[in-house]
Coordinates of N, CA and C in Angstrom, one line a residue:
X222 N 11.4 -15.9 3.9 CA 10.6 -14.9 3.3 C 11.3 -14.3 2.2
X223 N 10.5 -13.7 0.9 CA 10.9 -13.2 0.3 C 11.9 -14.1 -1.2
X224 N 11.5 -15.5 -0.9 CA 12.5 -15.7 -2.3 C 12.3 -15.9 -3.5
X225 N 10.9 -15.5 -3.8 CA 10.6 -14.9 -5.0 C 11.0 -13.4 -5.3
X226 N 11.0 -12.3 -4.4 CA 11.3 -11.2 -4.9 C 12.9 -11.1 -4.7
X227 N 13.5 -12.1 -4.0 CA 15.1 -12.5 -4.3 C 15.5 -12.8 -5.4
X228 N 14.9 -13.8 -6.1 CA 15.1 -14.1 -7.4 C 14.7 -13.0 -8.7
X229 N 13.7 -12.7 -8.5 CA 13.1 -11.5 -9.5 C 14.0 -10.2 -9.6
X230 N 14.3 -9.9 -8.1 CA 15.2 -8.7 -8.5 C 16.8 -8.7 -8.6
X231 N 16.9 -10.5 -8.5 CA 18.4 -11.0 -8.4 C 19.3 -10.4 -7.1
X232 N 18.3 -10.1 -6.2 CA 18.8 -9.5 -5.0 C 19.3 -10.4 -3.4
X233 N 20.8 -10.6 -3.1 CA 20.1 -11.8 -2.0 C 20.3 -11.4 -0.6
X234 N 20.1 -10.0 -0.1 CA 19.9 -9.5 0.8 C 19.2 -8.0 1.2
X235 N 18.5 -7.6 1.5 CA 17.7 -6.4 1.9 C 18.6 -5.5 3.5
X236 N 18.2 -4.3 3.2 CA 18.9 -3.2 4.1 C 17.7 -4.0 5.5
X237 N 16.5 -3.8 5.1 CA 15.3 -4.3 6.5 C 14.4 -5.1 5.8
X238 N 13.8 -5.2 6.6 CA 12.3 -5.7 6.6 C 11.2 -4.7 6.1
X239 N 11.7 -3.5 6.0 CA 10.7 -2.6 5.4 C 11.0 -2.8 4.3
X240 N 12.3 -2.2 3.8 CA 12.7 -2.2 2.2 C 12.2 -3.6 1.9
X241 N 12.3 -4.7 2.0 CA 11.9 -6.0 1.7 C 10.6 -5.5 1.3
X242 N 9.9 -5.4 2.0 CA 8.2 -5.3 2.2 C 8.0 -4.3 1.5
X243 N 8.5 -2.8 1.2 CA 8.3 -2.0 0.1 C 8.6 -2.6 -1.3
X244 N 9.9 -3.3 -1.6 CA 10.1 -3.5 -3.0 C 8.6 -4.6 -3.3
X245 N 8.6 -5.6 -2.0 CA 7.2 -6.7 -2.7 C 5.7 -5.9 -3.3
X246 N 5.6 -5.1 -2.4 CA 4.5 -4.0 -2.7 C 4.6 -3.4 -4.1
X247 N 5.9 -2.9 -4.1 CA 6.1 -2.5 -5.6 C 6.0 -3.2 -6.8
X248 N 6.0 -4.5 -6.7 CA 6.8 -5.6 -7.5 C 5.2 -6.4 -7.4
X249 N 4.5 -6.0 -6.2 CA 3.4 -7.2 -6.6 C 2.6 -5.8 -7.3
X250 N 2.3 -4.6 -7.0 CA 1.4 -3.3 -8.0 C 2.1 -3.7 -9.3
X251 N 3.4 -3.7 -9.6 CA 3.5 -3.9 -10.9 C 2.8 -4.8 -11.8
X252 N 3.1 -6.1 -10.9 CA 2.6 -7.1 -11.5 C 0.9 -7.0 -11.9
X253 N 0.2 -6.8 -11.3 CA -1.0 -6.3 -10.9 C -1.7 -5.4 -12.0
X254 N -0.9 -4.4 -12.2 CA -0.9 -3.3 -12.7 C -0.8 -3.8 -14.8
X255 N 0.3 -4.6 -14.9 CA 0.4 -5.5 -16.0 C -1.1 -6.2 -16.5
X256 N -1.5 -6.9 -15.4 CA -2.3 -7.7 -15.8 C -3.5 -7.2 -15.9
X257 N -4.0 -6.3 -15.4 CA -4.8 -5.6 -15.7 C -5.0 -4.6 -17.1
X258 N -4.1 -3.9 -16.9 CA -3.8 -3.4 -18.4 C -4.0 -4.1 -19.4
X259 N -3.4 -5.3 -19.8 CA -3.4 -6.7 -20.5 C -5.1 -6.8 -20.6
X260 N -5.6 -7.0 -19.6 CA -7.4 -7.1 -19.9 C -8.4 -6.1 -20.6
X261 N -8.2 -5.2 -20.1 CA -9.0 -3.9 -20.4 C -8.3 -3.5 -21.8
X262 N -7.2 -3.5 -22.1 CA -6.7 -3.0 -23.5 C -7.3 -3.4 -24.4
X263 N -7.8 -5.0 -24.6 CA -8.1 -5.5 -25.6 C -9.2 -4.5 -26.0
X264 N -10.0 -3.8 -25.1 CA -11.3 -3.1 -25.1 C -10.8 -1.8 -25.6
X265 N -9.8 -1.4 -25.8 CA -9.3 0.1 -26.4 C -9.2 1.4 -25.4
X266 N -9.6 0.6 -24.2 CA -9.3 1.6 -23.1 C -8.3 1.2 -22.6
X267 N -7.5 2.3 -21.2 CA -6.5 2.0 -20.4 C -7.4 1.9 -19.1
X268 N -6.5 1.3 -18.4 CA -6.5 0.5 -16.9 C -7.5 1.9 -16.3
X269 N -6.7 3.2 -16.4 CA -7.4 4.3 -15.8 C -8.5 4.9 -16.3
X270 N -8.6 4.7 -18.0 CA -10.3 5.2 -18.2 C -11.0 4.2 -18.0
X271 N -10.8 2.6 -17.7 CA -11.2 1.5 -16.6 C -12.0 2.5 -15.6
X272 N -10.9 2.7 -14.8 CA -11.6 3.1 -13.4 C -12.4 4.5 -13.4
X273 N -12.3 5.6 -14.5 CA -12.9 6.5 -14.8 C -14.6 5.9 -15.8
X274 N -14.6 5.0 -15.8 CA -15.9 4.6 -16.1 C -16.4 3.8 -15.0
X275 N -15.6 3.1 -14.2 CA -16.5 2.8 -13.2 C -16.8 3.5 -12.3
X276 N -15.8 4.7 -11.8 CA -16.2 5.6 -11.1 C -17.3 6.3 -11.3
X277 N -18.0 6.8 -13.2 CA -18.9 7.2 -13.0 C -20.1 6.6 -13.3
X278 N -20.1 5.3 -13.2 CA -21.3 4.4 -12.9 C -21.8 4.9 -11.9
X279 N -20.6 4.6 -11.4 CA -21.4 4.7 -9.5 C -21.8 5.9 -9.2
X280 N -21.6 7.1 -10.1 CA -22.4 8.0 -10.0 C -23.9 8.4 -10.2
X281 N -24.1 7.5 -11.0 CA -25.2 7.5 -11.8 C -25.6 8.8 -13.0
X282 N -26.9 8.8 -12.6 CA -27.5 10.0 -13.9 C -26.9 11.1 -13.6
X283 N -26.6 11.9 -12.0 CA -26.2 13.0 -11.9 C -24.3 13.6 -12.2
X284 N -24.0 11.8 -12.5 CA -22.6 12.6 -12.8 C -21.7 13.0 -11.8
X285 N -19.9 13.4 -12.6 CA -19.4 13.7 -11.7 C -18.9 14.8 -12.5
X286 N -18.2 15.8 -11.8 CA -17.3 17.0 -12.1 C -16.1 16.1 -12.1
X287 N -15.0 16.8 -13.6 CA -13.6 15.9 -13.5 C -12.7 16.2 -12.5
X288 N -13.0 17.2 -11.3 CA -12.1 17.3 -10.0 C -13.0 15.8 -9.0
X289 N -14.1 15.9 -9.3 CA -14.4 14.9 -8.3 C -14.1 13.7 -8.7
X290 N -14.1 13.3 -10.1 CA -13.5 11.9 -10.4 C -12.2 12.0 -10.0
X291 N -11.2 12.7 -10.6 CA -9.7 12.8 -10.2 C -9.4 12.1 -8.4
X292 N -10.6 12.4 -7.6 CA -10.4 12.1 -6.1 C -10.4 11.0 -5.9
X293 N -11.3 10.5 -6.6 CA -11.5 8.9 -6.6 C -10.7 8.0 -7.4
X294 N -9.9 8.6 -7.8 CA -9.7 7.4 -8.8 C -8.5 7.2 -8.4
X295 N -8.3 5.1 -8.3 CA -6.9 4.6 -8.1 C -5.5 5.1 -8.2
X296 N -5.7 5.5 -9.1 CA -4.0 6.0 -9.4 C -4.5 7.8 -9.9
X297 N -3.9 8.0 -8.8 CA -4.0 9.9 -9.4 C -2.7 10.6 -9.4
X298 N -3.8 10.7 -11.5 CA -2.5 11.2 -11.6 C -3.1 12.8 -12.1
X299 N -2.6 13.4 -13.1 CA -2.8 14.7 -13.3 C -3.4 14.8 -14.6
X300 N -3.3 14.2 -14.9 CA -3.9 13.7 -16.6 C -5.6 13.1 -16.9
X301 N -6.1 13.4 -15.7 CA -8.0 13.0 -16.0 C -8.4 13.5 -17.1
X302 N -8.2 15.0 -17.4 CA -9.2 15.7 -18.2 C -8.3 14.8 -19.6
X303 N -7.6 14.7 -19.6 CA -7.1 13.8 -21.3 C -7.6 13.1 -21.3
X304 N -7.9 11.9 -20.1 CA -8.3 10.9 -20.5 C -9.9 10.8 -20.7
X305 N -10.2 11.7 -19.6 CA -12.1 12.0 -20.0 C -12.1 12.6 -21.5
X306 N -11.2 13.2 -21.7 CA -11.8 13.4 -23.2 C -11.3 12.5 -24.2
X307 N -10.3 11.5 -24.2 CA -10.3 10.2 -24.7 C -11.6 9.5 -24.7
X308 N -12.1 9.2 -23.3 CA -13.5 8.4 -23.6 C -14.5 9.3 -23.9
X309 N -14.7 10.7 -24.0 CA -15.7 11.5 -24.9 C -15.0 11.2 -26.6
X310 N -14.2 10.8 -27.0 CA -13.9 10.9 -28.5 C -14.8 9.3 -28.8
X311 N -14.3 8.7 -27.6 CA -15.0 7.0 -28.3 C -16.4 7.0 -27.7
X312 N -17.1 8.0 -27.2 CA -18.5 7.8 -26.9 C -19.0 7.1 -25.6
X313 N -18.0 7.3 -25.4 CA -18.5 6.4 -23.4 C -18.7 7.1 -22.3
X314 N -18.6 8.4 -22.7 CA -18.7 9.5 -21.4 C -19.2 10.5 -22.4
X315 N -20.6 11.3 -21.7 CA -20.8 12.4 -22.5 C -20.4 14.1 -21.2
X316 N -20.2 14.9 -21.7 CA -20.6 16.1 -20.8 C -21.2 17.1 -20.8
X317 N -21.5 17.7 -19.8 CA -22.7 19.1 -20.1 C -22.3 19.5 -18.7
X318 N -23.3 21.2 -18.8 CA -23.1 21.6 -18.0 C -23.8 21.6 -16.5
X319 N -23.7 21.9 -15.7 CA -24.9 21.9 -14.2 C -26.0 22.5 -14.8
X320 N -26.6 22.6 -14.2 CA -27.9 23.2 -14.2 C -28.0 24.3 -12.7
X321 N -27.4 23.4 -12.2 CA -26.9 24.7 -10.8 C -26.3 25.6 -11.0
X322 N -25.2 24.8 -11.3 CA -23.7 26.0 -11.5 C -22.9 26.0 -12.9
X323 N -23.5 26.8 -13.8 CA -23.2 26.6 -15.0 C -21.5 26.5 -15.4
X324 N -21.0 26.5 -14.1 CA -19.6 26.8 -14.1 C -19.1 25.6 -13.9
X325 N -20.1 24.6 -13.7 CA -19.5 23.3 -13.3 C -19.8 22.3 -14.4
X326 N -18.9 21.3 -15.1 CA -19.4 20.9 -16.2 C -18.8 19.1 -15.2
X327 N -20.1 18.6 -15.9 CA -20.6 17.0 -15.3 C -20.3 16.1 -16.2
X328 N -19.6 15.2 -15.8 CA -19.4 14.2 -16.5 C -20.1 12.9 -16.5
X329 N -20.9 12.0 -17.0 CA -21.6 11.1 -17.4 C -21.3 10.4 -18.1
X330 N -21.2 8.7 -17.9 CA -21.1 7.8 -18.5 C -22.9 7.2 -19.1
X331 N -22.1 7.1 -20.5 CA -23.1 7.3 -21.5 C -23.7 5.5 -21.9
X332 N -24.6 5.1 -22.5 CA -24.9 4.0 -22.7 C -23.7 2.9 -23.1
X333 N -23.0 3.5 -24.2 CA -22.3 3.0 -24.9 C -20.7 2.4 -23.6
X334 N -21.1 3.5 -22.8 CA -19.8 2.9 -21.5 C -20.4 2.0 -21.2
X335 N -21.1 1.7 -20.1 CA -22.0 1.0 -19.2 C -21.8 -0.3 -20.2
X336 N -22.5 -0.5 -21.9 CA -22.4 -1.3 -22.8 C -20.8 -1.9 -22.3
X337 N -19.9 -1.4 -22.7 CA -18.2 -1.9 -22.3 C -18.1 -2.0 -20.7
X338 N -18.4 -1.7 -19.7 CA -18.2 -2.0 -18.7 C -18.9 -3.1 -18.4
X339 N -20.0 -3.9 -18.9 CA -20.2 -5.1 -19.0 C -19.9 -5.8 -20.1
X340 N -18.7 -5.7 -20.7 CA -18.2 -7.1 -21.8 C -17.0 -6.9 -20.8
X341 N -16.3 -5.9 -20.1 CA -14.7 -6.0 -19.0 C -14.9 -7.0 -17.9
X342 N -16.6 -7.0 -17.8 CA -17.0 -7.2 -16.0 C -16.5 -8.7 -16.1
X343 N -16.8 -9.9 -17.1 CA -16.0 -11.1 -17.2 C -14.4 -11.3 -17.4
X344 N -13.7 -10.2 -17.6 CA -12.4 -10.0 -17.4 C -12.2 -10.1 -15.9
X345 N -12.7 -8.7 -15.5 CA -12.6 -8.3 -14.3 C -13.0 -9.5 -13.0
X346 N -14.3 -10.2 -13.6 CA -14.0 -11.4 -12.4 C -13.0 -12.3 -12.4
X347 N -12.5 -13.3 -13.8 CA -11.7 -13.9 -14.4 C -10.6 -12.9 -12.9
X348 N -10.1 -11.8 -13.2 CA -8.8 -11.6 -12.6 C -9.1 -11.4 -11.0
X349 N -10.1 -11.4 -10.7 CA -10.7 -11.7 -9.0 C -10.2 -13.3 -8.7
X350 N -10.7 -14.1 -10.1 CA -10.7 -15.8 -9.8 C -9.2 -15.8 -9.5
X351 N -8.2 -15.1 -10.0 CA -7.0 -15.4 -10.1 C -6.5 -15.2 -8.8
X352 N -7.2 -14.0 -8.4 CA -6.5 -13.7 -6.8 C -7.0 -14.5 -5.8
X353 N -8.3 -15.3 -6.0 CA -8.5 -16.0 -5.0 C -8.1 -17.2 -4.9
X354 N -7.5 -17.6 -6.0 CA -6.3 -18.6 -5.9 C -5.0 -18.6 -5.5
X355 N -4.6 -17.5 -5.6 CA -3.4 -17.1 -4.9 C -3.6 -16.3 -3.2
X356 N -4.6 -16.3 -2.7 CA -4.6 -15.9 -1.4 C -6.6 -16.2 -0.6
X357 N -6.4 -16.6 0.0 CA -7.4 -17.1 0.8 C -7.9 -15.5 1.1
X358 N -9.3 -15.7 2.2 CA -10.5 -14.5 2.3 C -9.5 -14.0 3.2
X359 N -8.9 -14.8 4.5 CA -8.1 -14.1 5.5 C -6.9 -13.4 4.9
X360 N -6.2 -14.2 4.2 CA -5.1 -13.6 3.7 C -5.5 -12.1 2.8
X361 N -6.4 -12.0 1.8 CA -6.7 -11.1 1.5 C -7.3 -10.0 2.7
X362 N -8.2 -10.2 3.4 CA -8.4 -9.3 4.5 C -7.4 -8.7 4.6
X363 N -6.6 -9.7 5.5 CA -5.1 -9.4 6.5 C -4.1 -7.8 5.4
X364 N -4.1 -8.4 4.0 CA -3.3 -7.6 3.4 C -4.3 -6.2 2.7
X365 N -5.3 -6.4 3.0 CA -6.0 -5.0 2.8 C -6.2 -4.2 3.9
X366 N -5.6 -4.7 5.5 CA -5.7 -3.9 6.3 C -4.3 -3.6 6.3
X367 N -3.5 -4.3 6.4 CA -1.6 -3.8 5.9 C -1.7 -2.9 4.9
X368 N -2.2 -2.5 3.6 CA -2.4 -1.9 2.8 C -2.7 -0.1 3.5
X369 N -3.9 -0.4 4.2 CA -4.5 0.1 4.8 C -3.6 1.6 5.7
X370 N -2.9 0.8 6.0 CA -2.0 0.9 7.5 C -1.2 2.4 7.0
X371 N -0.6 1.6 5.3 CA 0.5 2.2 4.6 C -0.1 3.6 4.3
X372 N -1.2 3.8 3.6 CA -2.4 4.8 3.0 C -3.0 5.4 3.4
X373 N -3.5 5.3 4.9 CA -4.7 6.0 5.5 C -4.6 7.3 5.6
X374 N -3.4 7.9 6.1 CA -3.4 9.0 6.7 C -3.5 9.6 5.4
X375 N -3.5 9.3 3.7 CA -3.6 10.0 2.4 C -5.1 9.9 2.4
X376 N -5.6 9.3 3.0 CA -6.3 8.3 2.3 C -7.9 9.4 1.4
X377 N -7.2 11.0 2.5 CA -8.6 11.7 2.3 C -8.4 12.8 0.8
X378 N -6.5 12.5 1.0 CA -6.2 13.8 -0.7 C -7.2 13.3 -1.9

């Protein structure tokens, strides 16, 4: 086990089996993390206003508040509202206020997103095609419940 991330980190022995299996995790997100970026850039977004427009697809017409995107989104970091207003400068997210609570201001993905979230969506499979060549339905399962295992008890921050 492990002689690819032996070779990559020029390393030829680990303290355990955990450290092993932490650095691979690290080392396969990196990788991951690369390649994705790589896709979506060409489009003038980053990997995270990525997932900040698909987050608020799935919201639909009513929107999200940028605390409630922040909850959802893959990588959280502290920096939403820059990036929501990055995709308000290029037109792909508009905002306004509630109608309930005028204190609450909603975020909406605007035509012009939805428009770019389908020219990425053939990226986005393309890099699905990639992973299902490098790991079968079981194997994928198997490591989204290991995943799982690592995350859950966060799973609700």
């Amino acid at each position: 086990m492990g002689d690819a991330l032996r070779r990559r980190l020029k390393q030829s022995k680990f303290e355990s089996p955990q450290q092993e299996a932490m650095l691979s995790l690290l080392v396969a997100a990196s990788y991951l993390d690369e390649q994705f970026d790589r896709s979506v850039s060409e489009f003038g977004i980053s990997r995270q206003q990525y997932n900040i427009l698909r987050i608020l697809k799935g919201a639909g017409s009513e929107g999200h508040p940028c605390g409630e995107v922040a909850l959802r989104m893959v990588d959280r970091s502290p920096d939403v509202t820059r990036r929501i207003d990055g995709l308000v400068k290029l037109g792909l997210v508009d905002r306004t206020r509630s109608n309930e609570d005028r204190r609450v201001v909603l975020t909406r993905i605007t035509d012009e997103g939805r428009a770019l979230l389908e020219k990425i969506t053939p990226g986005e499979k393309n890099f699905i095609d990639v992973l299902k060549r490098k790991l079968t339905s079981e194997q994928a399962e198997n490591l989204t419940t290991l995943c799982e295992q690592l995350f859950s008890d966060d799973a609700s921050q």
